[in-house]
Short mmCIF file of C-alpha atoms in Angstrom, two decimals:
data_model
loop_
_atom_site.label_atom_id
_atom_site.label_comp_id
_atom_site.label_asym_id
_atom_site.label_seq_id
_atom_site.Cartn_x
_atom_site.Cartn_y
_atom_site.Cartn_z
CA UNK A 1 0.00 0.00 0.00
CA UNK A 2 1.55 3.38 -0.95
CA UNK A 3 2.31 5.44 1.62
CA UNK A 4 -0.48 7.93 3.00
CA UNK A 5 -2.93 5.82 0.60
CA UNK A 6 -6.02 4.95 2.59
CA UNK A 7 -7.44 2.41 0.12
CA UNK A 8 -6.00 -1.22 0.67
CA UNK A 9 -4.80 -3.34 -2.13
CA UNK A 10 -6.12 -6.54 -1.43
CA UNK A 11 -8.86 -7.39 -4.67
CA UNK A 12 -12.23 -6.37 -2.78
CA UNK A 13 -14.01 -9.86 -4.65
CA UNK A 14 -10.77 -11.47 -2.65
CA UNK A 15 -12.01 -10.08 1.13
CA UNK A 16 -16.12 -10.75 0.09
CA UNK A 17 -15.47 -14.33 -0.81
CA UNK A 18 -13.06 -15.04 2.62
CA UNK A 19 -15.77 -13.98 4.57
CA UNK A 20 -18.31 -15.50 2.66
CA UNK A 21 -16.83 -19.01 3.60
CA UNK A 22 -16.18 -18.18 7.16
CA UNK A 23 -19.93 -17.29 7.45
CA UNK A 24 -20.69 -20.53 5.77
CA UNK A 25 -18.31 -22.02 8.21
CA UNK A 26 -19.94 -20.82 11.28
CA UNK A 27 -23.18 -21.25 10.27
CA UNK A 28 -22.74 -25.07 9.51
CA UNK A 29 -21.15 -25.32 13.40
CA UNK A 30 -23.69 -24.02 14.59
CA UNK A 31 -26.41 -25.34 13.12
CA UNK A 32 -24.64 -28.92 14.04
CA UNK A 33 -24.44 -27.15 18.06
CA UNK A 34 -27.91 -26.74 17.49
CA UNK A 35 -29.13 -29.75 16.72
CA UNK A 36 -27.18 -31.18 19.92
CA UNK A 37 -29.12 -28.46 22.27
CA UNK A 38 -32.50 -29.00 20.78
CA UNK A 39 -32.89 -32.78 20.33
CA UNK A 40 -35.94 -33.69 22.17
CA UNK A 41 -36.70 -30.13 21.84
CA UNK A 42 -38.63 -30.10 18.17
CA UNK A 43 -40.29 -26.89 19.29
CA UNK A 44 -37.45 -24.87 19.34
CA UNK A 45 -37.30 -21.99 16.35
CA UNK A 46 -34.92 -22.78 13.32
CA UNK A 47 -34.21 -21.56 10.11
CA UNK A 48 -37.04 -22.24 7.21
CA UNK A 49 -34.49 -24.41 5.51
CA UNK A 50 -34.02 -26.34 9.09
CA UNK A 51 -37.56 -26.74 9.52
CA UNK A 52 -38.23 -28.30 6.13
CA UNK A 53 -35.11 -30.15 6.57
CA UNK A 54 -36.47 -31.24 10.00
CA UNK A 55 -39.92 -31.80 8.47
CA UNK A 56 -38.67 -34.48 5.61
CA UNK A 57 -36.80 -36.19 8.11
CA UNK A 58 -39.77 -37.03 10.23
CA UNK A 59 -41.97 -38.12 7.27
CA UNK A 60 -41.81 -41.74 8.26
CA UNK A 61 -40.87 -44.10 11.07
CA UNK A 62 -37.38 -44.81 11.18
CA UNK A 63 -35.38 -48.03 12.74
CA UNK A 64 -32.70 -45.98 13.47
CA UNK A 65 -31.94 -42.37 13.48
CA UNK A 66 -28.25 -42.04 11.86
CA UNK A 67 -27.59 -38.61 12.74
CA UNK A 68 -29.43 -38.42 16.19
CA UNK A 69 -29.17 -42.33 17.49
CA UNK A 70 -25.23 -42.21 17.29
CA UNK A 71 -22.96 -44.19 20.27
CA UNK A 72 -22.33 -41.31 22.03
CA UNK A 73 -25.31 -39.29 21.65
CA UNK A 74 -27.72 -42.01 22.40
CA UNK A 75 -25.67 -43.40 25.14
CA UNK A 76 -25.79 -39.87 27.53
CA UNK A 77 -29.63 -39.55 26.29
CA UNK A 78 -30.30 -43.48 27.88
CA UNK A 79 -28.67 -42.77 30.75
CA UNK A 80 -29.81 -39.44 31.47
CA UNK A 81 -33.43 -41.31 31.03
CA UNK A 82 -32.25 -43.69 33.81
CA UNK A 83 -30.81 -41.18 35.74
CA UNK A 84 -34.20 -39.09 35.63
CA UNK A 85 -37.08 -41.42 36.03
CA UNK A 86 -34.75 -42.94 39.00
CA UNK A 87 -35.38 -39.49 40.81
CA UNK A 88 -38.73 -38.93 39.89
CA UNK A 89 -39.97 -42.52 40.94
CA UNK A 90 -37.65 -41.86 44.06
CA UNK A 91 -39.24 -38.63 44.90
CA UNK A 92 -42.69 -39.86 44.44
CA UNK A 93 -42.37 -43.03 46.50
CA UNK A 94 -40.31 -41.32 49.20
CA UNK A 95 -43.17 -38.55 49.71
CA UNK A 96 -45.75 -41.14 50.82
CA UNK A 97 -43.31 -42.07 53.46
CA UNK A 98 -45.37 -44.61 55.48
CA UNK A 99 -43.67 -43.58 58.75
CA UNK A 100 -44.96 -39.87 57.98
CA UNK A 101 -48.59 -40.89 57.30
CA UNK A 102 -48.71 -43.00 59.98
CA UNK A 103 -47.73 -40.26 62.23
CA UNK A 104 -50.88 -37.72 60.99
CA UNK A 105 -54.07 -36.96 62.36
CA UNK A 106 -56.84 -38.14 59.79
CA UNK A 107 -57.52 -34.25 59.35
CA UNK A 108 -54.02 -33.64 58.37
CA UNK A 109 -53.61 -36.56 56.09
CA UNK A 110 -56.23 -35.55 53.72
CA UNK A 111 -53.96 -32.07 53.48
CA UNK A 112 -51.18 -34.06 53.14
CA UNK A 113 -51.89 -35.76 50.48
CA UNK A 114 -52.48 -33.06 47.86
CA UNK A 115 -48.67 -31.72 48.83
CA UNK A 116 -47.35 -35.16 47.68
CA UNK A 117 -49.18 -34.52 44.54
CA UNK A 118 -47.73 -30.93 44.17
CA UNK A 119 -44.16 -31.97 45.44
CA UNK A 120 -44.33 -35.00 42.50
CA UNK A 121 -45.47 -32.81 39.86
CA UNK A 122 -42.94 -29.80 40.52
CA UNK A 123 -40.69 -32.63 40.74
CA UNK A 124 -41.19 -33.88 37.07
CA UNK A 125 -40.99 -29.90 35.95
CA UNK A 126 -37.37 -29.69 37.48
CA UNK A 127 -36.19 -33.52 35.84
CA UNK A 128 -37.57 -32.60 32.31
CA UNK A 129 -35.84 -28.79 32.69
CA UNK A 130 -32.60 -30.82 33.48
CA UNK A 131 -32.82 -33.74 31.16
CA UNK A 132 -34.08 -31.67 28.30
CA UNK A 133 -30.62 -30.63 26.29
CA UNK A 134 -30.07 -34.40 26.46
CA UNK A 135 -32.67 -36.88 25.94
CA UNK A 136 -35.59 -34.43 25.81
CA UNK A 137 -36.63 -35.53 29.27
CA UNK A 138 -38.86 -38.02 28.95
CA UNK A 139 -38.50 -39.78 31.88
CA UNK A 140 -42.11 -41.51 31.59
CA UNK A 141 -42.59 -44.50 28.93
CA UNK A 142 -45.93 -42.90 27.84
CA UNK A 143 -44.07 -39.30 26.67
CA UNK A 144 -41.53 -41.48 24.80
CA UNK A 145 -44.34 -43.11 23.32
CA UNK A 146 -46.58 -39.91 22.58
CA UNK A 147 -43.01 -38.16 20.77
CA UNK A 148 -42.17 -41.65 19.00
CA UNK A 149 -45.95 -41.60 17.16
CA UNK A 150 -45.55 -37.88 16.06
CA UNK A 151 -42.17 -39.47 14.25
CA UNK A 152 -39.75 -37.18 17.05
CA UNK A 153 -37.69 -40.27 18.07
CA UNK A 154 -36.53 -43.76 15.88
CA UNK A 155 -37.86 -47.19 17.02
CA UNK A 156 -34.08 -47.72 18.60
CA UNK A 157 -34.50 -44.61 20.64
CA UNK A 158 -37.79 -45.60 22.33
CA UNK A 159 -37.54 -49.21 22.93
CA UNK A 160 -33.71 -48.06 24.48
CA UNK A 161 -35.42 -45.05 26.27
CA UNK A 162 -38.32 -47.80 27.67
CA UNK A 163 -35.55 -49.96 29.11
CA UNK A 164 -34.00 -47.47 30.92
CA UNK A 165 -37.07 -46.01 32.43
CA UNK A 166 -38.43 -49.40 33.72
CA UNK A 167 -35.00 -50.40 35.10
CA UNK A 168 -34.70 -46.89 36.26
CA UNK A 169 -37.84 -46.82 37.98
CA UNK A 170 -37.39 -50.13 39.96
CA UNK A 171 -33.82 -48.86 41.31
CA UNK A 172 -35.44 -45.66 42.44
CA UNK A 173 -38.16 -47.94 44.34
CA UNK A 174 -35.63 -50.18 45.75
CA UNK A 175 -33.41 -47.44 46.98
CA UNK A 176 -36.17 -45.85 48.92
CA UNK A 177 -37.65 -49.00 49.95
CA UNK A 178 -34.46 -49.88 51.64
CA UNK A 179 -33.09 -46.57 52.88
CA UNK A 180 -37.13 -45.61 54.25
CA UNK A 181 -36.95 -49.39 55.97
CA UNK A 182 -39.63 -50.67 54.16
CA UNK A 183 -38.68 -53.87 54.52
CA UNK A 184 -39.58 -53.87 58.59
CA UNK A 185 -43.27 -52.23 57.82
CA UNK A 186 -45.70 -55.67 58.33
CA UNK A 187 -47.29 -54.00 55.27
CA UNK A 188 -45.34 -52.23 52.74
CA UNK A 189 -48.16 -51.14 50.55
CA UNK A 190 -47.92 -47.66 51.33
CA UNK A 191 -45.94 -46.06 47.54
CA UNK A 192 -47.51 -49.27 45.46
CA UNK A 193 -50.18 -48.33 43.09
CA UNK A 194 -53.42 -49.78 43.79
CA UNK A 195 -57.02 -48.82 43.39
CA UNK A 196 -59.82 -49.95 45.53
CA UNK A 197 -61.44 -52.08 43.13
CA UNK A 198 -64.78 -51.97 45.95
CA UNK A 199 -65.15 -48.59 45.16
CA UNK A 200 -64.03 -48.39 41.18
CA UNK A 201 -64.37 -50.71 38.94
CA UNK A 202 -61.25 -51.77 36.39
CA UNK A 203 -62.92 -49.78 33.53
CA UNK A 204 -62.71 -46.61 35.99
CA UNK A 205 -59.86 -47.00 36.55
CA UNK A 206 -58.23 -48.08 33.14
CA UNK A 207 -59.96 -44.46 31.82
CA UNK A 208 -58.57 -42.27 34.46
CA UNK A 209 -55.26 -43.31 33.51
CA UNK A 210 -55.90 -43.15 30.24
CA UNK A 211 -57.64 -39.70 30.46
CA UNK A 212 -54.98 -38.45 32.65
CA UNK A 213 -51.77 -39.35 30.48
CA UNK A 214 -53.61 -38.22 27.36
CA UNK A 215 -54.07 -34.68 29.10
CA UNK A 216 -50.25 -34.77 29.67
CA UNK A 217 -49.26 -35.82 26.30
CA UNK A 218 -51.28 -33.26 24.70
CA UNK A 219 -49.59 -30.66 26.67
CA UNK A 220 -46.08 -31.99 25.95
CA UNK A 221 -46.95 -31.53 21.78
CA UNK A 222 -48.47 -28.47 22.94
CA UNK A 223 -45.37 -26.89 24.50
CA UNK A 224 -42.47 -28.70 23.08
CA UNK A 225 -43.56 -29.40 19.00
CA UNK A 226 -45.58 -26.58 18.33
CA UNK A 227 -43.44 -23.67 17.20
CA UNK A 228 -43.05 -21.39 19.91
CA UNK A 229 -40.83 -19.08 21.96
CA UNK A 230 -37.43 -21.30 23.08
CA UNK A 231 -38.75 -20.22 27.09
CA UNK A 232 -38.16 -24.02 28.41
CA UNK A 233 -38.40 -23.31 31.84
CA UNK A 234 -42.00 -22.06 31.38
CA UNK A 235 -42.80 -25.23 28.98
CA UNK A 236 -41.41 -26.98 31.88
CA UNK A 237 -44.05 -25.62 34.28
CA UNK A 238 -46.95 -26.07 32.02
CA UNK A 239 -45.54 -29.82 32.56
CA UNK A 240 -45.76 -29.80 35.87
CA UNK A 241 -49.48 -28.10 35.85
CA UNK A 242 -51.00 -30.67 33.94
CA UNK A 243 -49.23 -33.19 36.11
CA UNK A 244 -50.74 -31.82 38.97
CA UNK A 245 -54.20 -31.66 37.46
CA UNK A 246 -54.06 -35.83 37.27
CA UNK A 247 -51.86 -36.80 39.15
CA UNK A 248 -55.27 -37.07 42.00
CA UNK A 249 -56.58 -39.42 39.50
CA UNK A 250 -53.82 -41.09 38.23
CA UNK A 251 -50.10 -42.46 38.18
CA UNK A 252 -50.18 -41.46 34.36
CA UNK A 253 -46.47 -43.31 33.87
CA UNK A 254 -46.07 -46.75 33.38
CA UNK A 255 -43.07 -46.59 35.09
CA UNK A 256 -44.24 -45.48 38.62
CA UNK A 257 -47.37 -48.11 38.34
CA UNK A 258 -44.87 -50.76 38.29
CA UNK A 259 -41.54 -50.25 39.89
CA UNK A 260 -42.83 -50.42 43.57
CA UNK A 261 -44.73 -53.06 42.82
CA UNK A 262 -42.24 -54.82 41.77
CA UNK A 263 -39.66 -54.38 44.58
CA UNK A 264 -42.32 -55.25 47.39
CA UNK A 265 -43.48 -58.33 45.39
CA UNK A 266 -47.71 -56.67 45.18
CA UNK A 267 -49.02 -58.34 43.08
CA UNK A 268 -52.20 -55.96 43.18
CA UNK A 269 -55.43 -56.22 40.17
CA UNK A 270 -55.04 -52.78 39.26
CA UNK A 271 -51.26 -52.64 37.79
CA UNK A 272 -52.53 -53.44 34.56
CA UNK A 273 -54.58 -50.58 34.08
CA UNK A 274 -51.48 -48.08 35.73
CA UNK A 275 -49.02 -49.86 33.07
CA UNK A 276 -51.04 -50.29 29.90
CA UNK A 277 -53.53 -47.14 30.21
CA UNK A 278 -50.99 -44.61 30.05
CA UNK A 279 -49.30 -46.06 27.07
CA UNK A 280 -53.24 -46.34 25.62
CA UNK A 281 -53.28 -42.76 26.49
CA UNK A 282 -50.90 -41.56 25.36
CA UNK A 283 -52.27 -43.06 21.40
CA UNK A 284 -55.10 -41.16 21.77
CA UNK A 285 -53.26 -37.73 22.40
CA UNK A 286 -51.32 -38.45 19.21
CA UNK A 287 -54.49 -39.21 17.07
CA UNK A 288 -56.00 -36.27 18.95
CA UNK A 289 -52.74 -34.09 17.78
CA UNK A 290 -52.45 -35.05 14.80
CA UNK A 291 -55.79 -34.90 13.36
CA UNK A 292 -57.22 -31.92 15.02
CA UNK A 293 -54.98 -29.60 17.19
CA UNK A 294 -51.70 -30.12 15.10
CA UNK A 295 -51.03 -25.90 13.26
CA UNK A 296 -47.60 -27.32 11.09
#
């Protein structure tokens, strides 16, 4: 450059195309970042191209995901599953402590027991918040189920995702059956789930879980697939509303209508309907979805 000359010699088409490729190259890192952060996330805003992209890729059922289901990726997303619904089923069991009930007046007990229904549900907000950059926080075999019709997950993913919550599950029961001494109660029914089949019939209670889970689905496509504002932590609560609204009625996840049962050996005539309505449930919220509340 001469000297005093305030126009550089570098060829202008030379400094256009160099940055050209170093947008190109920062856009492709990030959009692979961003596929990281968002999976189990569909609702989170993206590029047109991204969404169509996104769109064609959940056309049809897939085996096996090749960009999403690889070793590394899939293994943190199982275990964070495990991980998660081990909590949840831990914090759910442990709040119907049988040494706490016992304890409370009849009066108090009946206040009681909506708190354990609050504490659950605020519970499940804070697990899906955490587990969401990583599996999508699931942590309930129904929700898997729900995101696996609407084409979100591969068939790998949810049978994988299923094992870990049902394993998961029954370690959370077993840890607080031993550290809350279940063992030495003559009756360790208290944390099972079981209906009194004198007062509801198996129909009853087959629809209340049913009717329960599908209300939960429907607000997981609600929040999470519909496009939407990337505020997670307020999805997350809407989560933990709806729980709340059934969890009186319900268990609404397979995997908390079985895992206690398991560990204390119950075998008690409603488990079926705690184990198969939720997954029934969760069918319905996906025809529901899909073929009347579904904008995209």
């Amino acid at each position: 450059m001469a000297e005093g000359s305030t126009t550089p010699s570098v060829d202008q088409g030379v400094i256009v195309n160099a940055v050209t490729m170093v947008t190109a190259d920062d856009l492709t890192e990030l959009s692979e970042v961003r596929v990281v952060l968002n999976k189990g996330n569909p609702g989170s805003q993206t590029t047109s191209e991204e969404g169509d992209e996104a769109t064609n890729r959940r056309a049809v059922w897939k085996l096996v995901d090749r960009d999403e289901d690889t070793p590394r990726l899939l293994g943190r997303a199982v275990l964070a599953e495990f991980l998660g619904t081990l909590l949840l089923i831990g914090i759910g069991i442990g709040l119907a402590n049988p040494r706490v009930l016992g304890k409370l007046e009849p009066g108090n007990r009946i206040l009681y027991s909506p708190n354990m229904g609050i504490g659950a549900s605020l519970a499940v907000g804070a697990l899906v918040y955490v587990g969401l950059p990583v599996s999508g926080g699931h942590i309930n075999p129904a929700v898997s189920l729900g995101l696996f019709l609407d084409k979100r997950i591969s068939v790998l993913r949810l049978f994988l995702y299923w094992a870990a919550q049902f394993i998961g599950g029954i370690a959370g029961a077993g840890l607080i059956y031993v550290l809350c001494n279940y063992k030495d109660r003559p009756s360790p029914t208290t944390g099972t789930v079981s209906y009194d089949l004198v007062e509801y019939t198996y129909p009853q209670v087959f629809f209340n879980e049913v009717f329960g889970t599908m209300l939960l689905i429907l607000a997981v496509y609600a929040t999470f697939i519909e496009p939407n504002q990337d505020l997670n932590y307020l999805k997350c609560i809407v989560i933990s509303i709806s729980c709340m609204i059934a969890n009186p009625m319900c268990c609404i996840n397979p995997a908390r209508g079985l895992a206690f049962n398991v560990i204390t050996l119950q075998k008690l005539n409603s488990v079926g309907a705690s184990v198969f309505g939720p997954l029934f449930g969760a069918i319905v919220a996906a025809v529901i979805y899909n073929t009347v509340l579904k904008t995209n």
